[in-house]
Short mmCIF file of C-alpha atoms in Angstrom, two decimals:
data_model
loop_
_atom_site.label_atom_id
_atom_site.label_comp_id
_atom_site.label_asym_id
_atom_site.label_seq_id
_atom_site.Cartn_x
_atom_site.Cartn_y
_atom_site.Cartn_z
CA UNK A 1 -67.43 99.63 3.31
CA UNK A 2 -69.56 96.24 3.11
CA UNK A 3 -72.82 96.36 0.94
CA UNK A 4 -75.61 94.09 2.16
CA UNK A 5 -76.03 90.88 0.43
CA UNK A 6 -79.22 91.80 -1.11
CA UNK A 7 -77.49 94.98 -3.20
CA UNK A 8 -74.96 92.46 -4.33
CA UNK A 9 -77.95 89.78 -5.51
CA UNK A 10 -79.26 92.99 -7.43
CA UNK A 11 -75.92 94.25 -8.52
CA UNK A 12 -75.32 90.89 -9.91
CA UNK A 13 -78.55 90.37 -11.40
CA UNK A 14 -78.44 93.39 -13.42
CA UNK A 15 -74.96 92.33 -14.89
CA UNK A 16 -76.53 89.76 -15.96
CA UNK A 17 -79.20 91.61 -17.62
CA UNK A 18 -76.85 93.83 -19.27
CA UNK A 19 -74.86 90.88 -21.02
CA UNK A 20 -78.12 89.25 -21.87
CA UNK A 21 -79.06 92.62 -23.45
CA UNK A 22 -75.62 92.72 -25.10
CA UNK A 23 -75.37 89.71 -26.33
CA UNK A 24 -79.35 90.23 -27.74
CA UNK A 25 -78.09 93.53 -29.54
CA UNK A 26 -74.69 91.63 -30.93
CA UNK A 27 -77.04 88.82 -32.07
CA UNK A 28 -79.16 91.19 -33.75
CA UNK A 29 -77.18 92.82 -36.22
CA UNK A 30 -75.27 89.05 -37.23
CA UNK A 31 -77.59 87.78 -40.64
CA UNK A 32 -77.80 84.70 -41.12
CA UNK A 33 -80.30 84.92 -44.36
CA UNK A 34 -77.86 85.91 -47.06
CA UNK A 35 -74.34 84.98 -47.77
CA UNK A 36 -73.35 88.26 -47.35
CA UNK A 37 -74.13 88.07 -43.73
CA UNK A 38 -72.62 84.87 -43.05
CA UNK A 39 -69.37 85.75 -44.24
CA UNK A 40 -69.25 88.64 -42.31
CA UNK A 41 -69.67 86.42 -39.14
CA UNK A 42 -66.06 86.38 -37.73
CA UNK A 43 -66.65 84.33 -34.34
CA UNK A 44 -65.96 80.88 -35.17
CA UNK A 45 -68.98 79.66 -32.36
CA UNK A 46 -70.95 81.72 -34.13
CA UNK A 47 -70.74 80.89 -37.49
CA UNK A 48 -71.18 77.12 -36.28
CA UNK A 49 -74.41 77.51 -34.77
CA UNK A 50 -77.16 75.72 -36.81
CA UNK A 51 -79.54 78.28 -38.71
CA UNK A 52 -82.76 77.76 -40.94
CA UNK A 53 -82.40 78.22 -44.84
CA UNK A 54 -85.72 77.27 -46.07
CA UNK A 55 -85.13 76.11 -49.53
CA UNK A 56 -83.10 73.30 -47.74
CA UNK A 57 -85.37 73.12 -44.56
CA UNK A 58 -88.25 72.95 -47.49
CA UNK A 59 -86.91 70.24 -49.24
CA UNK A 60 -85.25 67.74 -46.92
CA UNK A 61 -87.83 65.17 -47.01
CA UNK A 62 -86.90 64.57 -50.36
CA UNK A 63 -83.25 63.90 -49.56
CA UNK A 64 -81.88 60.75 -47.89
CA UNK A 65 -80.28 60.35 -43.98
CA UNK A 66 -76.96 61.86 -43.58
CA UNK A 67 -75.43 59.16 -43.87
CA UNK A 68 -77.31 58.00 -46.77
CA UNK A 69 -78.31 54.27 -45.64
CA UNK A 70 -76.97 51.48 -47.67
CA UNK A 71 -78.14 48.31 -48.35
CA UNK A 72 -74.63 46.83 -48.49
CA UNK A 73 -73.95 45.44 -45.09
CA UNK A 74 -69.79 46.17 -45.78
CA UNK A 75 -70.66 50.19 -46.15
CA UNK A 76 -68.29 51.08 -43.93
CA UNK A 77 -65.47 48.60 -44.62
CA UNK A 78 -62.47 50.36 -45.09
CA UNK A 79 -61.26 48.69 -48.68
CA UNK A 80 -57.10 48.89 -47.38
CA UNK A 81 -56.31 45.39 -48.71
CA UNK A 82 -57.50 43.30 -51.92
CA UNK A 83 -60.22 40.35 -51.61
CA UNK A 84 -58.76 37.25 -51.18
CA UNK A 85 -59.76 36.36 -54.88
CA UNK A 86 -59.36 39.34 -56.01
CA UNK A 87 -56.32 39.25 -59.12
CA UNK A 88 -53.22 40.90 -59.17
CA UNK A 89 -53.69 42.47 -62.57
CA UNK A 90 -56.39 44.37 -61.19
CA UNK A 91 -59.21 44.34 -63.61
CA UNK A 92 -61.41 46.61 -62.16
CA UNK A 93 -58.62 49.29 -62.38
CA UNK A 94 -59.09 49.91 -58.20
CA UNK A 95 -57.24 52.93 -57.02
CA UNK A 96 -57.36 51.80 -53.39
CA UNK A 97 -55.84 48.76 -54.26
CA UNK A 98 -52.96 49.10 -57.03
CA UNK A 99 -53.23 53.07 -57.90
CA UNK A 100 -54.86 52.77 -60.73
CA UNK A 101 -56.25 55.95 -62.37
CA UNK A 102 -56.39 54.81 -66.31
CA UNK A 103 -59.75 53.36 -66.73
CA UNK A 104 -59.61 49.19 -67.76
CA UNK A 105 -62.98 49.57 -69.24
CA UNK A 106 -63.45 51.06 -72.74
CA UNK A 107 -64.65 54.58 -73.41
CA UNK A 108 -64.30 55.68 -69.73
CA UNK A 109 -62.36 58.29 -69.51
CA UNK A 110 -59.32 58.37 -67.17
CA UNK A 111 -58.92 60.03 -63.93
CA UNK A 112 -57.12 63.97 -63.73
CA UNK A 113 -54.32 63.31 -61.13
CA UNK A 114 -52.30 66.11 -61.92
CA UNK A 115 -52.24 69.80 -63.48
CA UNK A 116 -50.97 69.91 -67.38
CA UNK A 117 -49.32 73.11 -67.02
CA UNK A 118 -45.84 72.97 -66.08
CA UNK A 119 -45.13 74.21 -62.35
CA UNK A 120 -48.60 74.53 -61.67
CA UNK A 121 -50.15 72.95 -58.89
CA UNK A 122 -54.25 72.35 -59.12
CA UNK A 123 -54.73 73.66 -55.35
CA UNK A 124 -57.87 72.71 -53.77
CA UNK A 125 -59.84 71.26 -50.33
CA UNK A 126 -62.07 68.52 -49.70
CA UNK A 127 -64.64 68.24 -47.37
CA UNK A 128 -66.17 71.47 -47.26
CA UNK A 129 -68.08 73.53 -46.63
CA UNK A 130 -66.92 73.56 -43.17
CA UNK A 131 -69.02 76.08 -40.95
CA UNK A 132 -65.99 77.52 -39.49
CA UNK A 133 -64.04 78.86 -43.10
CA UNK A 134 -64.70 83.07 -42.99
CA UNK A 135 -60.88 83.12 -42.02
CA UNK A 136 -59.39 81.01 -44.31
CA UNK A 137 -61.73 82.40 -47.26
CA UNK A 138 -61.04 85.74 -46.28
CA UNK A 139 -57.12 84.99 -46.41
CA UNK A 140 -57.90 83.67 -50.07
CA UNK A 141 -59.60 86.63 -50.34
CA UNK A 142 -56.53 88.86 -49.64
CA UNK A 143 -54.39 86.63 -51.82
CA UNK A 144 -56.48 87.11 -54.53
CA UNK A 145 -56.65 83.21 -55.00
CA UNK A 146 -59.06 80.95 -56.29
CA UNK A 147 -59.23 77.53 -55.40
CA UNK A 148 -61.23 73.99 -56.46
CA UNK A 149 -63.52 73.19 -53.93
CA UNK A 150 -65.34 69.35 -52.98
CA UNK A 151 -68.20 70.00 -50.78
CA UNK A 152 -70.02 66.76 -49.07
CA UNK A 153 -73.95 67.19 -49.96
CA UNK A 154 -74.58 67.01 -46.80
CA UNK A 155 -72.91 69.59 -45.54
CA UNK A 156 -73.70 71.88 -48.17
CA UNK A 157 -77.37 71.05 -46.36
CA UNK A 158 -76.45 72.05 -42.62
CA UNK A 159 -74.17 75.24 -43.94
CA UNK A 160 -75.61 76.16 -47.28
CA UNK A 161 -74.55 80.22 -47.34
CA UNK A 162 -71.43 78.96 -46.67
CA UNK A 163 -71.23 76.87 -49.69
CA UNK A 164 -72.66 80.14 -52.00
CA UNK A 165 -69.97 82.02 -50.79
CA UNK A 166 -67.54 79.99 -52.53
CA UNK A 167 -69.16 81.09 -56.18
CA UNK A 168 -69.09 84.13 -54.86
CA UNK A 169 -65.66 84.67 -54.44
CA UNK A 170 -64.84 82.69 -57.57
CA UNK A 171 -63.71 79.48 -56.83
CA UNK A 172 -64.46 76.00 -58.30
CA UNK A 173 -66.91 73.58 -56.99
CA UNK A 174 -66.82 69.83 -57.37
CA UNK A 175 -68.81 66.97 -55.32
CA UNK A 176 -67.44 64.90 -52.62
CA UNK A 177 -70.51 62.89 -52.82
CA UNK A 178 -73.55 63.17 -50.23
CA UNK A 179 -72.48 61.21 -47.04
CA UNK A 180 -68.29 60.78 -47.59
CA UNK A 181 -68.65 56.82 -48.00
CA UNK A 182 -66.00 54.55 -49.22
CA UNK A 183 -68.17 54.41 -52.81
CA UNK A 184 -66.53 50.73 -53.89
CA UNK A 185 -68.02 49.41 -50.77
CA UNK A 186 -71.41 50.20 -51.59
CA UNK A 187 -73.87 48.74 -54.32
CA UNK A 188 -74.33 50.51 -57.73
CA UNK A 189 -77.73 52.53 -56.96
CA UNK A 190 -76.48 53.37 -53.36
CA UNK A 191 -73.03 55.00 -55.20
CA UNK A 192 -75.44 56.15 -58.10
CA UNK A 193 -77.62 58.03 -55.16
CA UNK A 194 -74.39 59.46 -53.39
CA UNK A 195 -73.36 61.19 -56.35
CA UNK A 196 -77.48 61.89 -57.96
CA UNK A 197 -78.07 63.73 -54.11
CA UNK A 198 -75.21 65.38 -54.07
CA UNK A 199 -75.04 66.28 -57.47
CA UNK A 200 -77.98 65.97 -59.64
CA UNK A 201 -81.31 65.69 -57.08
CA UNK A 202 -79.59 68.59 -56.25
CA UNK A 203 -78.26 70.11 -53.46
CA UNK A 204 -75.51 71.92 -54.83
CA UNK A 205 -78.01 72.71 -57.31
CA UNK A 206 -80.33 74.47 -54.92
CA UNK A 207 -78.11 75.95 -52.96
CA UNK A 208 -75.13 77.30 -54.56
CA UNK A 209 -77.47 77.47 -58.10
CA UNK A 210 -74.60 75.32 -60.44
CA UNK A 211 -74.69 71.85 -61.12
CA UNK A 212 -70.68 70.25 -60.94
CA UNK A 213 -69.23 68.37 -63.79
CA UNK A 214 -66.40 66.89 -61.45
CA UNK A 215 -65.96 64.93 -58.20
CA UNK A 216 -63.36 63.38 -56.39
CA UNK A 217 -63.67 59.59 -54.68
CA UNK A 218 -63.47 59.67 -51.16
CA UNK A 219 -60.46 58.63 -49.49
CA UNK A 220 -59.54 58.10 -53.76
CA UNK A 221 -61.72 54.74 -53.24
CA UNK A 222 -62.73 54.71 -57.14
CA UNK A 223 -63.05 51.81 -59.56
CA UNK A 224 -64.24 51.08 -63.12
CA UNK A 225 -67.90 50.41 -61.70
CA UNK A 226 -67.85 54.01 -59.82
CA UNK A 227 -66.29 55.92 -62.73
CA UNK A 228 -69.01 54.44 -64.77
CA UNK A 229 -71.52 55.69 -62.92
CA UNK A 230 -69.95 59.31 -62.38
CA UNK A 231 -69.57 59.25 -65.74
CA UNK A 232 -72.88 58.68 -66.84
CA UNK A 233 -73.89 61.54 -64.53
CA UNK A 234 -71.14 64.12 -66.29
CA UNK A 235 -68.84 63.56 -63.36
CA UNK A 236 -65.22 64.27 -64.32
CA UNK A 237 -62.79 61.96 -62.04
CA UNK A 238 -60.44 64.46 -59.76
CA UNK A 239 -57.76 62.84 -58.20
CA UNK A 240 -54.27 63.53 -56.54
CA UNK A 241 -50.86 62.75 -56.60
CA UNK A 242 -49.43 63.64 -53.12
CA UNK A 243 -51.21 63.94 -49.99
CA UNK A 244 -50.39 66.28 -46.61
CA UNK A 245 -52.58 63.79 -44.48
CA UNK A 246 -53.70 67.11 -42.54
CA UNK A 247 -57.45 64.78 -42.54
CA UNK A 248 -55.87 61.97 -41.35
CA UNK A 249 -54.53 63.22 -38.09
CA UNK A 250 -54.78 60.48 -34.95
CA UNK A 251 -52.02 61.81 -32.82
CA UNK A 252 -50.56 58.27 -32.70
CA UNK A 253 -49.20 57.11 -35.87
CA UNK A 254 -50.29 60.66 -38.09
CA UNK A 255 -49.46 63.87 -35.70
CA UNK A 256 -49.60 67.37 -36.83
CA UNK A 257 -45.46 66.77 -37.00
CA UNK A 258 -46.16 64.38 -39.72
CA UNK A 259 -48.32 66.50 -41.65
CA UNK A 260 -45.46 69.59 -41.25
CA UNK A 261 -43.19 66.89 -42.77
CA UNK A 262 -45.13 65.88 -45.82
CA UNK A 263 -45.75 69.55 -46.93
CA UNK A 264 -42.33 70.04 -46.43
CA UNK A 265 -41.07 67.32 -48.51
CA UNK A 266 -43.59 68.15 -50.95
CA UNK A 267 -42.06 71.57 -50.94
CA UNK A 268 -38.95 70.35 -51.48
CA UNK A 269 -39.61 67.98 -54.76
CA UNK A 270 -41.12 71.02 -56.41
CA UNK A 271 -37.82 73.21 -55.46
CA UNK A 272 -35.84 70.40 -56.84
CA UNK A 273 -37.91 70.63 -59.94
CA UNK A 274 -40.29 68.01 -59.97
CA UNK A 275 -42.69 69.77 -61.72
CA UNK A 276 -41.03 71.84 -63.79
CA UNK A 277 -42.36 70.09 -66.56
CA UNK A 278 -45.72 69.21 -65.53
CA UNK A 279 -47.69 70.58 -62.68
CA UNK A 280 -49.74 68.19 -59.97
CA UNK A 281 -52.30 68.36 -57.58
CA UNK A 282 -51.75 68.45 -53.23
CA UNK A 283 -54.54 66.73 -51.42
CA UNK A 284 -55.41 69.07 -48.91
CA UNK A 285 -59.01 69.34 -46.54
CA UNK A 286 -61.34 72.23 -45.63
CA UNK A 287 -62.26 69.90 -42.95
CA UNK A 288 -60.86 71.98 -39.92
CA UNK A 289 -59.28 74.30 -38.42
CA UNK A 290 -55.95 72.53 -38.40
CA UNK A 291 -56.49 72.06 -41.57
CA UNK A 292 -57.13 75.32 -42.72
CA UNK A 293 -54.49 76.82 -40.58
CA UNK A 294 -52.00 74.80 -42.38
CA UNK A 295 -53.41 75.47 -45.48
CA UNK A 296 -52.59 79.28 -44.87
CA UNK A 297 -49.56 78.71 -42.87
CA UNK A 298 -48.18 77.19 -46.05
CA UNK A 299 -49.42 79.24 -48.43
CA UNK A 300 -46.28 81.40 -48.96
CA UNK A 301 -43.89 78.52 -49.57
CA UNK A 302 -46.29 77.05 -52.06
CA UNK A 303 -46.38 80.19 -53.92
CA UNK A 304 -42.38 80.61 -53.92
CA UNK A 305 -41.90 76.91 -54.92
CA UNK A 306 -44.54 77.18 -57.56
CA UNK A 307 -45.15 80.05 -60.41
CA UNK A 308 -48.97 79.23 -60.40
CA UNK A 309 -51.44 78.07 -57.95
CA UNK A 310 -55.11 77.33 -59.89
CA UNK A 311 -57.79 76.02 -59.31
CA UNK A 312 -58.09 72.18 -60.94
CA UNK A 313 -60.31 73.26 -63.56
CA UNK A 314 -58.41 76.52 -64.67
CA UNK A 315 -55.43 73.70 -65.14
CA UNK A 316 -56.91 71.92 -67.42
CA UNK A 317 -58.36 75.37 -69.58
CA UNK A 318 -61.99 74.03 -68.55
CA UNK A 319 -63.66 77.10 -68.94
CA UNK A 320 -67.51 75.77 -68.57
CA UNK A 321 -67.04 74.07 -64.76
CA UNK A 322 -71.01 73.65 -64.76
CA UNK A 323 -74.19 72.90 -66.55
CA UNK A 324 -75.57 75.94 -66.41
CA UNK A 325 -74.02 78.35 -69.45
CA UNK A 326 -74.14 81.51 -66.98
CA UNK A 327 -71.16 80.70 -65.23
CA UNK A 328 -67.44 80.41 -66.77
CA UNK A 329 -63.96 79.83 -65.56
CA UNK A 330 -61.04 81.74 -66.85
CA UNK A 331 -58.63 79.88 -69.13
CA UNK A 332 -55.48 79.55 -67.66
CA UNK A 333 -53.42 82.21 -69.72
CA UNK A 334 -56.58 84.38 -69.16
CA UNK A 335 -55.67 83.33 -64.91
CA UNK A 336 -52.37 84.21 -64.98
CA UNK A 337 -51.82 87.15 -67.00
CA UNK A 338 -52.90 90.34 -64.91
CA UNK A 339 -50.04 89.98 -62.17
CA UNK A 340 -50.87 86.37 -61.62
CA UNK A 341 -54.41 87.72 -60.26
CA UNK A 342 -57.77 85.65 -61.93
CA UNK A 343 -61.03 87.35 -62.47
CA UNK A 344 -64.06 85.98 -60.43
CA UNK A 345 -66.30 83.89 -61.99
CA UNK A 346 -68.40 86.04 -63.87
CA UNK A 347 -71.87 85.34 -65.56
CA UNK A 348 -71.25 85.23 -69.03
CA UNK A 349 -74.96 85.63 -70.10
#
């Protein structure tokens, strides 16, 4: 039986009607005003569509461009290799250059590359928040495991109920600066406004409600100049000892084979007992979803390899992660000693 082409122009626009009308009523019930909501988003599209949070959308004329302009013409120089003049003994204690993570300059203090407790590894991701996490925080979730979070400033402004919803599931939250520069290329008040917009001028701050006491260098570009000025804005120095590369992926000379291989080797140094003695600290990025995948796809080995898994903070018994006095971090035998399963932050007044 053959329907005239008119009922099937009907037919078809009514289809189309109904899946505008679904997809109206599916919109509906997603919120995207409270953190709640958001996290309860589980299409990936979905949580990566741009949404309006107006005390960000009400204060963005008082931040800077994303990226934050700089008035040093080099900004984006890569710093892979030392200036021609530059000496060998490394005065400026450059960890780019030479590795360097014990401050040359007096009263600075030196940078955390690994975690004090023995086989204890400070777990943590930089880069977030990314828009596209619900899964991988949800697997924390389930795991009942807290982590150290670096969030850019900047995207902490395009995806700011993502970024509460790590307080509210009890992790850790440093800065990654505003705009992800390589800081040593930059002049002192363009690295002192990286870290004061992410950080101080605030928006962490008025977002996520806390105001960090730590950061971690992008790419680990840090010297004696930068640590000065993180320092004089309460800025603990976070760095790392071994690094997955999962960020670094180009499919030419770093391919998701090559970051497979360096968290198995890592994997293997800590069942050989590298850090039976003293723990460490993985670099490892929020940035993706290759990233996070990974993240979770290693997740079991880490934990058979290594009898705790804290956040960087909770490693080092840092129990006041923040300016504000409302918010604490467990101590680490206060982490580990209900079946290996922390509290959430709570407010403590």
């Amino acid at each position: 039986m053959q329907f005239p082409v008119l009922f099937h122009v009907r037919l078809l626009s009514t289809l189309i009607c109904l899946q505008l009308l679904l997809h109206a009523g599916n919109a509906a019930t997603i919120d995207r005003t409270s953190e709640q909501g958001e996290a309860a988003i589980t299409d990936p599209d979905q949580e990566c569509t741009p949404y309006d949070y107006a005390p960000v959308t009400n204060q963005m004329n008082s931040f800077p461009e994303r990226p934050l302009q700089s008035g040093t013409p080099y900004r984006l120089t890569s710093p892979q290799t030392s200036p021609r003049s530059y000496s060998s003994s490394d005065p400026d204690c450059w960890w780019t250059y030479g590795q360097c993570t014990t401050p040359k300059l007096a009263d600075l203090p030196p940078d955390i590359t690994a975690a004090p407790e023995p086989s204890t590894l400070g777990y943590g991701f930089d880069d977030g928040p990314n828009c596209s996490h619900n899964a991988f925080y949800d697997f924390l979730q389930s795991q009942n495991q807290k982590a150290t979070f670096y969030f850019i400033g900047s995207n902490v402004a395009d995806f700011p109920l993502e970024a509460q919803r790590a307080l509210t599931d009890g992790h850790e939250i440093c800065a990654h600066t505003w705009s992800h520069p390589y800081m040593t290329t930059f002049a002192s008040e363009d690295a002192f406004a990286e870290l004061w917009y992410s950080v101080r001028m605030q928006m962490i701050k008025l977002v996520v409600g806390v105001t960090p006491t730590c950061w971690r260098p992008p790419y680990g570009d840090v010297d004696d100049r930068i640590r000065a000025i993180a320092n004089a804005l309460g800025l603990q120095t976070i760095m790392w000892e071994y690094d997955t590369a999962d960020a670094s992926v180009d499919g030419k000379t770093i391919t998701d084979q090559t970051v497979v291989d360096n968290y198995n080797s890592f994997i293997q140094k800590a069942e050989g007992g590298a850090f039976n003695s003293t723990g460490t600290i993985l670099l490892t990025h929020e940035l993706n979803n290759f990233t996070m995948s990974e993240a979770v796809s290693f997740y079991p080995q880490l934990k058979s390899v290594f009898q705790y898994l804290v956040p960087v903070g909770v490693s080092l018994n840092k129990t006041q992660p923040y300016l504000e006095t409302n918010y604490s971090l467990p101590t680490f035998e206060q982490y580990i000693s209900v079946n290996l399963a922390p509290p959430q932050i709570q407010p403590t007044a």
